[in-house]
Structures are given as structure tokens and as C-alpha cells.
C-alpha positions as MATLAB code, in Angstrom:
seq = 'XXXXXXXXXXXXXXXXXXXXXXXXXXXXXXXXXXXXXXXXXXXXXXXXXXXXXXXXXXXXXXXXXXXXXXXXXXXXXXXXXXXXXXXXXXXXXXXXXXXXXXXXXXXXXXXXXXXXXXXXXXXXXXXXXXXXXXXXXXXXXXXXXXXXXXXXXXXXXXXXXXXXXXXXXXXXXXXXXXXXXXXXXXXXXXXXXXXXXXXXXXXXXXXXXXXXXXXXXXXXXXXXXXXXXXXXXXXXXXXXXXXXXXXXXXXXXXXXXXXXXXXXXXXXXXXXXXXXXXXXXXXXXXXXXXXXXXXXXXXXXXXXXXXXXXXXXXXXXXXXXXXXXXXXXXXXXXXXXXXXXXXXXXXXXXXXXXXXXXXXXXXXXXXXXXXXXXXXXXXXXXXXXXXXXXXXXXXXXXXXXXXXXXXXXXXXXXXXXXXXXXXXXXXXXXXXXXXXXXXXXXXXXXXXXXXXXXXXXXXXXXXXXXXXXXXXXXXXXXXXXXXXXXXXXXXXXXXXXXXXXXXXXXXXXXXXXXXXXXXXXXXXXXXXXXXXXXXXXXXXXXXXXXXXXXXXXXXXXXXXXXXXXXXXXXXXXXXXXXXXXXXXXXXXXXXXXXXXXXXXXXXXXXX';
ca = [
       0.000    0.000    0.000;
       1.473    3.361   -1.039;
       2.076    6.121    1.453;
      -0.009    9.262    1.761;
       1.351   12.363    0.066;
       0.580   14.410    3.159;
       2.934   13.184    5.899;
       1.693   11.615    9.101;
       3.443   11.992   12.425;
       5.322    8.897   13.551;
       3.358    6.369   15.548;
       5.860    6.905   18.330;
       4.372   10.318   19.035;
       3.206   10.100   22.631;
      -0.529   10.105   23.271;
       0.011   12.421   26.228;
       1.780   14.952   24.001;
      -1.144   14.870   21.573;
      -3.668   15.249   24.360;
      -1.697   18.202   25.793;
      -1.989   19.923   22.412;
      -5.695   19.115   22.280;
      -6.112   20.734   25.692;
      -5.036   24.076   24.163;
      -8.319   24.010   22.234;
     -10.371   22.574   25.093;
      -9.262   25.156   27.672;
     -10.880   27.981   25.672;
     -14.200   26.416   26.656;
     -13.134   25.424   30.166;
     -16.366   26.578   31.885;
     -18.659   24.589   29.589;
     -16.359   21.551   29.663;
     -16.274   21.742   33.466;
     -20.075   21.806   33.567;
     -20.216   18.929   31.068;
     -17.864   16.814   33.171;
     -19.563   17.694   36.475;
     -23.021   16.835   35.154;
     -21.744   13.618   33.548;
     -20.017   12.687   36.808;
     -23.130   13.484   38.853;
     -25.204   11.337   36.499;
     -22.716    8.494   36.967;
     -22.777    8.827   40.763;
     -26.550    8.498   40.788;
     -26.231    4.939   39.447;
     -25.812    3.922   43.101;
     -29.326    5.136   43.961;
     -31.074    2.114   42.416;
     -29.242   -0.602   44.420;
     -29.775    1.279   47.703;
     -33.416    1.841   46.759;
     -33.834   -1.908   46.108;
     -32.235   -2.735   49.461;
     -34.419   -0.239   51.340;
     -37.570   -1.598   49.666;
     -36.708   -5.236   50.465;
     -35.772   -4.351   54.063;
     -39.165   -2.699   54.416;
     -41.032   -5.637   52.831;
     -39.161   -8.135   55.027;
     -39.993   -6.047   58.097;
     -36.397   -5.223   58.959;
     -34.762   -1.951   59.854;
     -33.654   -0.040   56.773;
     -29.852    0.366   56.844;
     -27.304    1.937   54.533;
     -24.054    0.382   55.729;
     -23.609    1.342   59.377;
     -26.412    3.961   59.195;
     -29.984    3.072   60.248;
     -32.567    5.087   58.318;
     -35.654    6.376   60.201;
     -38.998    4.820   59.202;
     -40.826    6.376   56.211;
     -43.871    5.424   54.092;
     -43.359    2.579   51.583;
     -44.528    4.711   48.635;
     -41.613    7.068   49.291;
     -39.027    4.522   48.010;
     -40.328    4.204   44.384;
     -40.891    7.977   44.355;
     -37.350    8.444   45.643;
     -35.927    6.195   42.839;
     -38.074    7.919   40.182;
     -37.002   11.386   41.350;
     -33.297   10.578   41.289;
     -33.587    8.902   37.876;
     -35.258   12.058   36.596;
     -32.369   14.109   37.977;
     -29.881   11.664   36.422;
     -31.590   11.856   33.028;
     -31.598   15.665   33.182;
     -27.877   15.670   34.007;
     -27.155   13.441   31.007;
     -29.330   15.593   28.736;
     -27.674   18.888   29.674;
     -24.232   17.280   29.617;
     -24.894   15.902   26.119;
     -26.063   19.288   24.795;
     -23.050   21.086   26.286;
     -20.717   18.410   24.946;
     -22.124   18.795   21.420;
     -22.009   22.597   21.615;
     -18.381   22.699   22.761;
     -17.363   19.896   20.403;
     -18.773   21.661   17.354;
     -17.210   24.974   18.333;
     -13.818   23.269   18.619;
     -14.514   21.505   15.325;
     -15.153   24.867   13.642;
     -12.015   26.385   15.200;
      -9.788   23.539   14.000;
     -11.343   23.431   10.513;
     -10.970   27.202   10.174;
      -7.343   27.081   11.290;
      -6.576   24.183    8.955;
      -8.321   25.906    6.044;
      -6.315   29.061    6.666;
      -3.106   27.004    6.662;
      -4.215   25.205    3.488;
      -4.763   28.546    1.735;
      -1.220   29.596    2.664;
       0.431   26.303    1.738;
       2.952   26.060   -1.074;
       1.637   25.429   -4.565;
       3.745   22.284   -4.938;
       2.144   20.877   -1.766;
      -1.362   21.473   -3.155;
      -0.521   20.115   -6.605;
       1.149   16.986   -5.226;
      -1.696   16.132   -2.828;
      -4.831   14.260   -3.858;
      -8.168   16.079   -3.642;
      -9.803   13.251   -1.678;
      -6.863   13.127    0.702;
      -7.022   16.871    1.353;
     -10.780   16.715    1.943;
     -10.373   13.798    4.346;
      -7.437   15.259    6.254;
      -8.589   18.881    6.385;
     -12.340   18.432    6.800;
     -13.145   15.019    8.282;
     -10.209   14.514   10.661;
     -11.145   17.541   12.833;
     -14.551   15.884   13.368;
     -12.778   12.854   14.795;
     -10.068   14.593   16.800;
     -10.961   16.901   19.678;
     -14.702   16.364   19.117;
     -14.499   12.597   19.592;
     -12.004   13.057   22.403;
     -14.383   15.400   24.232;
     -17.205   12.888   23.838;
     -14.870   10.144   25.045;
     -13.897   12.328   28.022;
     -17.549   12.868   28.931;
     -18.287    9.148   28.642;
     -15.143    8.239   30.583;
     -16.034   10.626   33.442;
     -19.591    9.315   33.482;
     -18.423    5.689   33.600;
     -15.692    6.481   36.137;
     -18.091    8.087   38.613;
     -20.655    5.395   37.959;
     -18.047    2.691   38.602;
     -16.756    4.541   41.667;
     -20.189    4.953   43.263;
     -21.145    1.346   42.517;
     -17.784    0.047   43.795;
     -18.267    1.972   47.048;
     -21.769    0.486   47.258;
     -20.348   -3.024   46.851;
     -17.783   -2.495   49.614;
     -20.402   -0.963   51.899;
     -22.628   -4.029   51.411;
     -19.871   -6.695   51.620;
     -16.157   -5.988   51.372;
     -15.338   -9.702   50.932;
     -17.549  -10.239   47.869;
     -16.649   -6.777   46.543;
     -12.925   -7.539   46.601;
     -13.376  -10.769   44.640;
     -15.749   -9.140   42.119;
     -13.384   -6.198   41.492;
     -10.426   -8.529   40.919;
     -12.447  -10.424   38.297;
     -13.468   -7.137   36.662;
      -9.835   -6.040   36.542;
      -9.056   -8.941   34.253;
     -11.051   -7.247   31.461;
      -8.220   -4.726   31.011;
      -5.751   -7.429   29.973;
      -7.259   -8.311   26.548;
      -7.983   -4.622   25.864;
      -4.346   -3.627   26.391;
      -3.117   -6.530   24.231;
      -5.166   -5.605   21.150;
      -4.826   -1.827   21.539;
      -1.747   -1.512   19.319;
      -3.220   -3.722   16.587;
      -6.406   -1.669   16.584;
      -4.409    1.543   16.132;
      -2.686    0.214   12.996;
      -5.991   -0.989   11.522;
      -7.738    2.310   12.248;
      -4.894    4.160   10.499;
      -5.221    1.898    7.434;
      -8.979    2.452    7.374;
      -8.518    6.233    7.387;
      -5.992    5.933    4.551;
      -8.384    3.871    2.437;
     -11.250    6.266    3.149;
      -9.179    9.162    1.787;
      -8.336    7.274   -1.393;
     -11.938    6.206   -1.896;
     -12.967    9.866   -1.725;
     -10.252   10.616   -4.279;
     -11.927    8.180   -6.694;
     -15.168   10.123   -6.451;
     -13.409   13.486   -6.926;
     -11.462   12.264   -9.954;
     -14.550   10.712  -11.507;
     -16.539   13.945  -11.170;
     -13.742   16.138  -12.580;
     -12.921   13.668  -15.367;
     -16.438   12.508  -16.251;
     -16.118   13.546  -19.919;
     -13.005   11.414  -20.375;
     -14.711    8.486  -18.645;
     -17.809    8.731  -20.829;
     -15.880    9.308  -24.045;
     -13.675    6.254  -23.533;
     -16.261    3.967  -21.900;
     -14.194    3.776  -18.711;
     -17.159    3.321  -16.353;
     -16.380   -0.327  -15.589;
     -12.661    0.417  -15.224;
     -13.263    3.210  -12.689;
     -15.907    1.121  -10.931;
     -13.377   -1.702  -10.631;
     -10.799    0.608   -9.034;
     -13.309    1.883   -6.488;
     -14.536   -1.649   -5.793;
     -10.930   -2.716   -5.176;
     -10.492    0.032   -2.589;
     -13.863   -0.776   -1.005;
     -12.964   -4.463   -0.733;
      -9.613   -3.613    0.854;
     -11.404   -1.291    3.286;
     -13.871   -4.104    3.986;
     -11.021   -6.544    4.731;
      -9.328   -4.065    7.074;
     -12.669   -3.273    8.715;
     -13.355   -6.982    9.158;
     -10.023   -7.460   10.949;
     -10.857   -4.455   13.117;
     -14.286   -5.930   13.836;
     -12.738   -9.289   14.784;
     -10.456   -7.601   17.320;
     -13.177   -5.291   18.550;
     -15.705   -8.054   19.045;
     -13.140  -10.488   20.440;
     -13.192   -8.459   23.663;
     -16.917   -9.008   24.089;
     -16.997  -12.782   24.653;
     -14.097  -12.369   27.076;
     -15.961   -9.650   28.959;
     -19.190  -11.668   28.971;
     -17.353  -14.755   30.211;
     -15.723  -12.797   33.019;
     -19.070  -11.157   33.795;
     -20.725  -14.560   33.987;
     -17.914  -15.857   36.164;
     -18.229  -12.868   38.516;
     -22.014  -13.108   38.765;
     -21.831  -16.886   39.333;
     -19.272  -16.386   42.095;
     -21.450  -13.738   43.773;
     -24.550  -15.946   43.547;
     -22.775  -18.925   45.139;
     -20.867  -16.989   47.765;
     -23.807  -14.715   48.528;
     -26.113  -17.710   49.000;
     -23.579  -19.210   51.405;
     -23.369  -15.963   53.417;
     -27.185  -15.747   53.597;
     -27.356  -19.297   54.926;
     -24.876  -18.535   57.712;
     -26.731  -15.279   58.482;
     -23.786  -13.020   57.558;
     -25.697  -11.388   54.703;
     -29.328  -10.341   54.414;
     -31.454  -11.036   51.342;
     -31.988   -7.292   50.841;
     -28.239   -6.596   50.986;
     -27.575   -9.503   48.599;
     -30.159   -8.196   46.097;
     -28.679   -4.697   46.284;
     -25.162   -6.130   45.859;
     -26.213   -8.126   42.800;
     -27.940   -5.080   41.266;
     -24.815   -2.964   41.900;
     -22.562   -5.605   40.374;
     -24.687   -5.915   37.222;
     -24.728   -2.143   36.850;
     -20.968   -2.036   37.431;
     -20.281   -4.506   34.627;
     -21.972   -2.177   32.124;
     -19.221    0.496   32.041;
     -16.580   -2.234   31.866;
     -18.331   -3.860   28.906;
     -18.428   -0.528   27.066;
     -14.661   -0.181   27.358;
     -14.112   -2.007   24.056;
     -16.239    0.538   22.166;
     -14.590    3.408   23.999;
     -11.143    2.041   23.161;
     -11.842    2.067   19.409;
     -13.337    5.560   19.693;
     -10.267    6.778   21.590;
      -7.963    5.274   18.948;
      -9.851    7.095   16.191;
      -9.658   10.299   18.200;
      -5.916   10.037   18.909;
      -5.065    9.112   15.310;
      -7.190   11.974   14.019;
      -5.403   14.329   16.444;
      -2.086   13.015   15.171;
      -3.092   13.684   11.563;
      -4.553   17.126   12.359;
      -1.513   18.308   14.315;
       0.782   17.015   11.562;
      -1.009   19.379    9.188;
      -0.808   22.176   11.764;
       2.963   21.707   11.910;
       3.529   21.878    8.142;
       5.508   25.050    7.503;
       5.185   26.587    4.004;
       8.503   27.149    2.248;
       7.189   30.337    0.621;
       6.928   32.904    3.400;
       7.244   36.625    3.940;
      10.744   37.838    4.874;
      11.375   38.721    8.507;
      12.406   42.277    7.652;
      10.683   43.062    4.333;
      11.456   45.988    2.083;
       8.385   48.144    1.568;
       7.643   48.481   -2.142;
       3.946   48.785   -2.926;
       3.904   49.844   -6.588;
       5.966   48.509   -9.505;
       7.739   51.404  -11.266;
      10.803   50.299  -13.226;
      11.733   46.784  -14.386;
      11.569   43.051  -13.742;
      14.827   41.154  -13.986;
      15.552   37.427  -14.029;
      19.236   37.060  -13.203;
      20.914   33.645  -13.751;
      17.804   31.786  -12.553;
      17.903   28.024  -12.007;
      14.886   26.024  -10.888;
      13.893   22.406  -10.357;
      10.742   20.843   -8.937;
      12.612   17.651   -8.030;
      16.275   17.060   -7.285;
      18.484   16.424  -10.337;
      15.647   17.320  -12.743;
      16.309   20.958  -13.779;
      13.449   22.896  -15.379;
      15.234   26.234  -15.833;
      18.980   26.709  -16.284;
      20.753   30.059  -16.201;
      17.752   32.084  -17.408;
      18.398   35.832  -17.604;
      16.246   38.580  -19.124;
      14.772   41.971  -18.304;
      11.248   43.318  -18.767;
      11.158   47.118  -18.711;
       8.088   48.944  -17.430;
       5.519   49.183  -20.226;
       7.112   46.433  -22.321;
       5.386   43.309  -23.619;
       7.633   40.263  -23.475;
       6.526   36.953  -24.985;
       7.796   33.521  -23.923;
       7.620   30.821  -26.593;
       8.919   27.288  -26.953;
       7.928   23.660  -27.014;
       5.846   22.164  -24.190;
       8.002   21.560  -21.124;
      10.535   24.243  -22.026;
       9.862   26.185  -18.792;
       7.548   29.012  -19.941;
       4.830   28.535  -17.304;
       7.472   27.948  -14.629;
       8.818   31.455  -15.276;
       5.283   32.835  -14.859;
       4.962   30.962  -11.554;
       8.300   32.173  -10.188;
       7.529   35.903  -10.499;
       4.544   35.901   -8.049;
       6.508   33.466   -5.844;
       4.291   30.439   -6.284;
       7.710   28.781   -6.126;
      11.148   30.066   -5.183;
      14.167   29.818   -7.445;
      16.699   27.078   -6.756;
      19.541   29.460   -7.613;
      19.808   32.980   -8.980;
      17.657   36.071   -8.414;
      14.403   37.645   -9.537;
      14.263   41.389   -9.011;
      11.397   43.855   -9.109;
      12.587   47.470   -9.374;
      15.999   46.350   -8.168;
      14.649   44.562   -5.075;
      14.995   40.799   -4.850;
      11.412   39.541   -4.589;
      12.255   37.386   -1.558;
      12.782   40.702    0.285;
       9.244   41.897   -0.544;
       6.025   40.735    1.102;
       3.949   38.225   -0.823;
       0.957   40.561   -0.658;
       2.869   43.448   -2.244;
       4.302   41.236   -5.019;
       0.945   39.706   -5.884;
      -0.951   43.014   -5.666;
       1.286   44.193   -8.511;
       0.487   41.199  -10.733;
      -2.711   40.079  -12.467;
      -2.637   36.608  -14.017;
      -4.903   35.209  -16.719;
      -4.405   31.453  -16.761;
      -5.084   28.981  -19.536;
      -7.762   27.353  -17.356;
      -9.212   30.004  -15.056;
     -11.065   28.819  -11.934;
     -14.777   29.598  -11.781;
     -16.443   29.114   -8.405;
     -20.052   28.179   -7.784;
     -22.067   31.356   -7.286;
     -23.044   34.299   -9.488;
     -21.150   35.978  -12.313;
     -20.840   39.060  -10.114;
     -19.258   37.074   -7.264;
     -16.764   35.499   -9.658;
     -15.966   38.859  -11.257;
     -15.368   40.526   -7.876;
     -12.606   38.028   -7.098;
     -10.402   40.501   -8.982;
     -11.342   43.308   -6.565;
     -13.767   42.640   -3.714;
     -14.499   46.359   -3.221;
     -15.075   47.309   -6.895;
     -17.872   49.766   -7.603;
     -20.688   49.242  -10.107;
     -18.966   51.665  -12.462;
     -15.714   49.671  -12.222;
     -17.618   46.470  -12.939;
     -19.371   47.997  -15.943;
     -16.072   49.301  -17.381;
     -14.380   45.919  -16.850;
     -17.176   44.126  -18.688;
     -16.990   46.571  -21.592;
     -13.212   46.306  -21.932;
     -13.348   42.494  -21.715;
     -16.034   42.374  -24.457;
     -18.372   40.617  -22.028;
     -21.196   43.179  -21.768;
     -23.241   41.801  -24.676;
     -23.168   38.318  -23.195;
     -24.248   39.556  -19.741;
     -27.176   41.456  -21.274;
     -28.537   38.234  -22.783;
     -28.821   36.630  -19.332;
     -32.206   36.910  -17.557;
     -30.577   37.936  -14.265;
     -27.537   39.678  -15.721;
     -24.525   39.610  -13.420;
     -26.608   37.920  -10.744;
     -27.037   34.824  -12.932;
     -25.756   31.621  -11.398;
     -22.690   29.835  -12.739;
     -21.966   26.197  -11.996;
     -18.867   24.825  -10.315;
     -15.874   25.088  -12.699;
     -18.060   27.272  -14.955;
     -19.341   24.370  -17.034;
     -22.310   26.460  -18.214;
     -19.931   29.030  -19.748;
     -18.024   28.647  -22.999;
     -14.228   28.673  -23.041;
     -14.155   32.180  -24.507;
     -16.622   33.467  -21.904;
     -14.527   32.025  -19.077;
     -11.367   33.652  -20.472;
     -13.060   37.033  -20.917;
     -14.407   36.777  -17.353;
     -10.816   36.196  -16.183;
      -9.652   39.219  -18.197;
     -12.465   41.312  -16.644;
     -11.146   40.241  -13.216;
      -7.690   41.464  -14.261;
      -9.209   44.811  -15.317;
     -10.809   45.124  -11.877;
      -7.547   44.269  -10.133;
      -5.836   47.002  -12.177;
      -2.310   45.756  -11.501;
       0.666   47.288  -13.357;
       1.964   43.827  -14.379;
      -0.118   41.301  -16.325;
       0.781   37.691  -17.088;
      -1.085   35.785  -19.809;
      -0.392   32.072  -19.407;
      -1.444   30.593  -22.785;
      -4.790   32.391  -22.442;
      -5.970   31.565  -25.986;
      -4.456   28.119  -26.584;
      -7.682   26.129  -26.137;
     -10.118   28.456  -27.925;
     -11.740   28.334  -31.344;
     -11.003   31.110  -33.853;
     -14.077   33.238  -33.055;
     -13.589   33.018  -29.289;
      -9.871   33.677  -29.729;
     -10.550   36.864  -31.668;
     -12.743   38.239  -28.840;
     -10.247   37.200  -26.173;
      -7.340   38.629  -28.193;
      -9.119   41.997  -28.422;
      -9.763   41.949  -24.669;
      -6.115   41.055  -24.030;
      -4.881   43.898  -26.233;
      -7.091   46.346  -24.336;
      -5.805   45.067  -20.990;
      -2.173   45.237  -22.172;
      -2.312   48.974  -22.810;
      -0.063   50.974  -20.456;
       0.917   47.814  -18.570;
       3.980   45.622  -18.300;
       3.056   42.296  -19.865;
       4.499   38.793  -19.941;
       2.754   36.596  -22.507;
       3.198   32.845  -22.660;
       2.088   32.022  -26.165;
       1.331   28.764  -27.882;
       0.083   30.410  -31.072;
       2.916   32.555  -32.355;
       0.582   34.609  -34.534;
      -0.722   36.276  -31.349;
       2.611   37.776  -30.205;
       4.025   39.352  -33.359;
       3.772   42.849  -31.868;
       5.634   41.977  -28.644;
       8.549   44.264  -27.774;
      10.682   41.228  -27.041;
      10.313   37.499  -27.669;
      12.260   34.909  -25.661;
      12.586   31.447  -27.171;
      13.075   28.686  -24.584;
      14.346   25.187  -25.186;
      14.865   22.665  -22.384;
      14.888   25.365  -19.725;
      17.291   27.760  -21.459;
      16.766   30.985  -23.378;
      18.168   30.136  -26.820;
      17.014   33.231  -28.727;
      15.871   36.746  -27.906;
      14.605   39.529  -30.127;
      11.616   40.965  -31.966;
       9.375   38.954  -34.253;
      11.044   40.259  -37.433;
      14.611   39.945  -36.171;
      14.057   36.364  -34.989;
      12.478   35.362  -38.300;
      15.446   36.851  -40.104;
      17.816   34.627  -38.094;
      15.950   31.535  -39.349;
      16.778   29.774  -36.095;
      14.659   28.209  -33.335;
      11.863   30.815  -33.520;
      11.717   30.568  -37.309;
      11.361   26.773  -37.074;
       8.594   27.092  -34.468;
       6.804   29.653  -36.591;
       7.130   27.516  -39.719;
       5.882   24.407  -37.881;
       2.647   26.224  -37.041;
       2.151   27.220  -40.701;
       2.075   30.839  -39.582;
       4.258   32.064  -42.463;
       2.688   33.566  -45.619;
       2.293   31.057  -48.471;
       5.330   32.228  -50.516;
       7.609   32.242  -47.458;
       6.383   28.779  -46.410;
       7.145   27.382  -49.857;
      10.598   28.987  -49.816;
      11.258   27.725  -46.280;
      10.139   24.180  -47.089;
      12.135   24.197  -50.314;
      15.173   25.338  -48.346;
];
């Protein structure tokens, strides 16, 4: 079984250390947790009321003095005993009810706090971390694990306190009634901890495997939804179904092993319970015969013992729940401890507005060790210039576009903005100066207006109107029944490719940054859509510094400078005409796209 992309803390991490970290979240709600625990404990203590009520009732029926240990209770009406039991059970039920409500309230607040903190950390994680992690894995680790961490632990804590006080009160009751039988019964009960401790470690490993498989099963669903067209077009339904079924079967096998271990405790507990009850019946009968034990005391003892076995029997369930909670904590705190590589400098240089030039100086970059993507790349983009990056796929064009806004950091070399190395500037200042139009621009579920405002959350209606006009999107918006308030689906599937690109360009207009990057913005469009998008791009490029990554060379003929990349190196640099005149790498690229006029193509092919 392959390992998760997102690391998991070593199994050797101490449970106490994890719990101490969990307490930092719990202590914010100390008052409510205290009330939860107190009420749960009080409810547990009241378990002792029933056995004493049974003893008092039988003492009364048998005509004997009603005693509670060494204390003789004054005479009272017989109807008072059932009323007494009913009243205390009502109090006990109320304690459990309020405790349960408080536990849920605190648990969900902690759940929200952890999810919010994790989401914030996810949004600030490095791009390579996001791109290398599976969607299902991220959803499982960032959304579902918090549910199982402090929330489950708090519920376990409440249950543990309840059972502890219940066991304590019932144990005291047993010793008050007969210390000899109580001692023997408690020793037998203690034996239930032995099998639990033996299988604890095995359960932890199985729970971890189950969580792993759950994440990968969710990934199958995510991939199938995002790639449904490919699946339908290639009749891959049975193939994908087989992969999911394989994961489900593996999860079933792991779950079955977990169930075997979990349920193995039960026959042991029941056997020990039966042994304890049998011992009490035999020994209690003997004590009654020799007049050392009354029938009322024996009945109360037996009732206490049967009630006492209940919390011990539930230990197996609680153990599995605790393992889930601790493992979830481990996974959550591992994510909390992930430190992004891309961070703001400790003492940043303040530089809010781009004014002069961008310079790549001897830049090297690699995503993985010994696999260089860029090697010794140097060039300058003056303010107001349009620089185009061209080359075969994998030559490093998009990587350059990702290095400028610091989605990644260079392996070696420098990138400067107005003479300042960008690692000395804050991420917010760098990215405020740059608007990016990607090849595949994200569209979020919501309205067109909400998606447009992602470029500038505080844009006015006039700004929005101007952006739509300049992006050649106004006519399309007017055809919609609700205009900008029309709904768009997730990933914008109800918009055409050209409409999505023009929406992205409208966002860039709203952002109004001095630097614009076009990352193959027209490569996947038809000719009509491309013409609209190209017009919108040309409007946006006016009076701005522009870096264009172009697949279609016909779109960048007017660039001030064209850089030709090959295997991570700049092999040519110049204007469109000067590069064609060289008849080198750019000329060959241009010719391969049949972008030359007919006579020149015939001459080139003949040559």
C-alpha cells in the first residue's frame, strides 16, 4: 500500500503529548467543559441510587430496619421509596441531557475552530504541496479529521467521566454491602483490562489503514466527477468502478479485521461477567445461609454488580473511539505543523507599486532534485514592455510565470522587481502588482458578479461595468435573464471557453495591476472566441507591463521582445522580425505552425 502524500506523524508520538496539544483548544471552553464533566459525573454517581433503593424496599417488605451500611434510616412510608428512585432517575436523566447538549455545543465549536485554522493554513500552503496532494486526501485530512479529533475526544472524556463516577459509586456500594464479595468481584473485573491492552496496538494500525483507504476512496469520487467527460468518451465506467470496488474491498477486509479484534473483547468480557455473577450468587447464597448477609443486601449487591459490569463492557467501544480520536489528532496536528517554504521575509522591504523593471538574473529552478526545469535564465522586462515567452511544451515558460509571483522560489539565482529581490518583498505586495490570466481560469459556484469581484472585492458598479466593456463581455451579460446575478456552476461548465477567459480578463481589469501575465490564455479556444479574447487582451495590455506565454505565435508578433526557450534555457531573444530573419529556433517554431505567408512557407520548405 502506497504512502499518503501528506505526511503523518510517527506512531511513536506520545498520546500524552497529543492530548496536551488538544487541551489548548479545550481550555478555551473550560467553563462549559467543566459543567459537562460535572453533570456527567453526577449522572454516573446516581447509578448507586437504584441498588440502595432496592435494598431499602426489600428491608421494608421483610420487616427489617432499613440500613445503609452502618447507618440506620428512620422509618418512612413505603410509597416514598419508588418515588425516591423515580425522582433521582429524573435528575440523572436531566444531568445526562444537559451534559450531552453542552458536549455537542463545545465539540462543534472546537470543530469549527480547527477546521478554520486548517483551512487558513491550506490557503497559505505552497503550490507544490497542493498540486502533489490528492483532492480526496485533502478533503479527508482537512475536513473530516477535525470531526474525529478533539470532538471525539471530548465525547470520550464525557463518557469516561460518566463511567468512572458510575463505577466509583457502585464500587463503594459493593464495599459498603460486603467488602469480601466486593474484593473478589473487582479482581475479576480487573481482568477485562488485559485483553484490551493486548489488542490496543493492533487496533491503532488498523484504524490508520482504514482512514488511509477512506481518503483514497474519496479521491476516486473526486477524480470521476472532474474527469467525467473522459470516462464517458472512452467507456471507462467499468474500469473506474473496478478501481473503487478494489479500494472498497480492501477497506472491507481491514474493517473486518478491526471488527474481529473489537468483538473479540466481548466474549471475554461476557465470560468474566458470567464468572463474577456466578461467584457472587454462590458466595452470597452461602453468606445468607450462615446469616452473615441479608437477602436485601444480597439483592442490592447483585444489582450494583450488574450495573458495574456495564461500564466495563463498554470499554471495548470506547477504546476504538479513543484510537480514532488520537489518530485523528495526530493527523490534524501534523497538518498544523507543516511550515510553508514560501513565506514573507522577517524584515521586508516596503515596495507597494511597480515602477521600473523586472529582472531574471541567472535563474535556475527544479521541482525535483536532479531534474532541472530552468537553467541560467536571464532577461529583463522594462516597465511598459510586452515580453513573450515561446517554446515547445516543457521548455519552462509557465514555470517562469509561476516564479515571479513566488508560487515557487528559485533554486539558484535572483528575480528582481525594481531592483529589489522579490524574496525581500512581502507576498501581498508582489501579488498586488500582478494580475494573471491562466489557460484554465477557476470559476467558483455562485453568481457571475461574485466570480468577477474576485479581482477586486471592493469594486464599484462603475468599475464592474467598465471591466465588462473592456473584456467584451457586456453583450453576453445582457442576454442573461438575471444579468450579473445569474448563477454559474462549479468550474463554470455552463460558460463557454471564450466566456470564461473574458471573465478572467475582466477580473484582471478590476484588479488594475501594473503587471499582467497571460499564461497561454488563448491556446484552447476556437477562432471566433480567440478573436474576442485577443481583443480583450490587447485592451488590458495597454499601459501595462506584460508577460505573454504564447502557444500560437501569430498572437505575439507585436511583442517588444520574444524569448525562445528550449529545455529550460533561453536560446534566442529579439523581436518577431529579427528572430524570423535569423531563421533559427523561432523561425522553425513559426514555420511548424504554418504561420508564415504562403510564398515564405514554400521557400522555407524548399530550403
